[in-house]
């Protein structure tokens, strides 16, 4: 057959393989703007235009494109000019991580007036996990938000992301957007059993598959235990994992790895492996798992740091402040209830994966591994790989390109360990890229929690006692289990004053997909419980829920006290909680949204609040280097990764401010272990408050170095010099161009660069509040959000547009977890929702526009007064919604998500219940 296709004005005649989709055909020819998000037509990241019509290229057969004209995002711009829709996405910053943006652009660039009149329908085929969609709507409608601040005035303004032009043109390079010669492909055989011992593995048939190069089993893997979780201090997590184990502990655990010349051959190799299993007893419920006689999931010794392996307790915490029983005896009202939260998937559109290759280390002249990974923690991953395979640090380089979403899920080492095993054995490059299904049954989830809260208060609303019993289901492995458990009972309890407090908390192993780090890190689950309980307590006391909070929250200068001891480096270095609560009060005062409810619907309102530490405990380290360049611009080198968290923009702004220049004269290099000494990683809300502080120190030191050198160079007192955008101004009469300063310094052997370091301590506290007005259809259980208002105490807001986007994205993700997202497992622990069409991620039509109000505060710890605001917006959303639902229906819903059928059933039962006499 003859085949021809025109792509972005270029003609191709290579025939597609049998059954090949258009997405892979295009990517194999270098059009990397076409993304893989699901390969099922669910997310829209792969959208291209065929003869001007948007299609999901993962479903569109390449053969059908014969004789047609295909346009990808790379082909939208003409003659060097951006397409109007590309420019609008830049002006509105209609993206965060940007992985979905190419697909959004290809859909939106075909819109007619009819499409614009009904955006929820027009955008139903394109998902975004980051933005909350407000920025996307503004981009589609041509609303501009970006600014071009003048020299030295970038902080507090809203310049666009430096990678924006690359994102909207499809030239930003994510993990797999590169060609590697001789690349091998890895696929994983996964366990069909929740708990079993591998008796035998026959790989002979797999090795006979044409193209299969090797098969790896537990016999090939290092006999060494570690944790897939990545923390600065590895001892925070139990060592309970092997690269490949002879015991599998959940359905989906990797059993063997097949490496082949093509993905198809590797997949066929997996199908040909014959494994003999000895099935073992399993347990899915954490309460059952702790009982005597339950199957022991990890019969390991103390070297693994498992709290009580014989009872499947991965970690536990117990403590009491004061006398809780006495506190409840003093109370006039006591409220106790048990709340449950479900498994939630991170659903970042770029799946986990890595490409391992080899290069010469220029410093040593020896060959080294290069691991290009979709990770939030390149430095910690390098350290773990070196420990696992006994390699020196200079033998491994880890690079994160632009990362397509993380939300904590990529604070793990889930692919790099086994891909490196294959690359070291075969001495060839190896790629491992998870499918969307593997993200559900082979990655991690948010921890499901069961939280029993007991509150006591006097009649005036003063709390007398506060008690939690927390059980977190960490799944088959303990990655992040103890740390999530400890964090969950920290700020959630410390934010309230009470003389008597008690905590009993457990992180428990079960034979289900492991949980891990997720936005909020356990705090959101317990906040859902305690804020729901506070609302119910207020009702029993007959006190306004807002007044009850105001009466009991900690104030400026106070310490967060809890039964597990005080974190000495945690301070209220600025206080905006009162303003966050004031946002709620103002919303209540001016609200008219109830008028929008359909006739006969139940209407209610509710709010919640939350506090979070700005950074994890125990140290979170960042190094940065800033240097003057030959052209008079600057380069910032920093280790933290960019995955839509906006740290690149903030680091650029901080540097520009300290150096008196404009953001366009500051280039940022990041996420590469070659760049700086160390960076703990982009997690724990540390990108601005830790890495940003290191950048600030480096930039300020460089500014001083430039001024000191120039003063000597021009023989002018240092005090008469100041930095401007492209020069050093001397006494207001002469300006020495920075190009000249660079040249003069080079001639004298002076390096105009400086380093900065910050260790993540001390830490401050950020606060948030959320308020909803909702309407509920009593006949169907449908819920509509009439109004959404959020208060955020972010200290000095570095970039208002970007910070607003972080809040909106957090609210949207939390609404998904509140209303419909849930990873379901069957009676054997197997995930049954392993696709977006079975696991509902919020679409454009599901998310309201949230009004975001920032507190007017400036933090004494954070850089230039900033605090973190990436995780915290999630936390108050579920309880605020639950409280609004309680107000509307009179029913306290204690288990998330609040599915429509669940709400209808509860309303129906409530109607049928006999009235109280």
PDB file of C-alpha atoms in Angstrom, residues 10 105 226 274 289 421 474 527 621 706 753 847:
ATOM      1  CA  UNK A  10       5.525  18.228   6.253  1.00  0.00           C
ATOM      2  CA  UNK A 105      -5.070  24.359  22.698  1.00  0.00           C
ATOM      3  CA  UNK A 226      14.543  -0.061  51.299  1.00  0.00           C
ATOM      4  CA  UNK A 274       4.705 -18.727  33.793  1.00  0.00           C
ATOM      5  CA  UNK A 289      -5.143  -6.526  60.455  1.00  0.00           C
ATOM      6  CA  UNK A 421      18.761  -2.735  37.340  1.00  0.00           C
ATOM      7  CA  UNK A 474      -1.019   2.328  54.514  1.00  0.00           C
ATOM      8  CA  UNK A 527      -9.212  18.034  59.265  1.00  0.00           C
ATOM      9  CA  UNK A 621      17.571  21.406  52.533  1.00  0.00           C
ATOM     10  CA  UNK A 706      28.968  42.629  41.939  1.00  0.00           C
ATOM     11  CA  UNK A 753      28.646  33.994  41.342  1.00  0.00           C
ATOM     12  CA  UNK A 847     -15.707  22.996  39.181  1.00  0.00           C
TER      13      UNK A 847
END
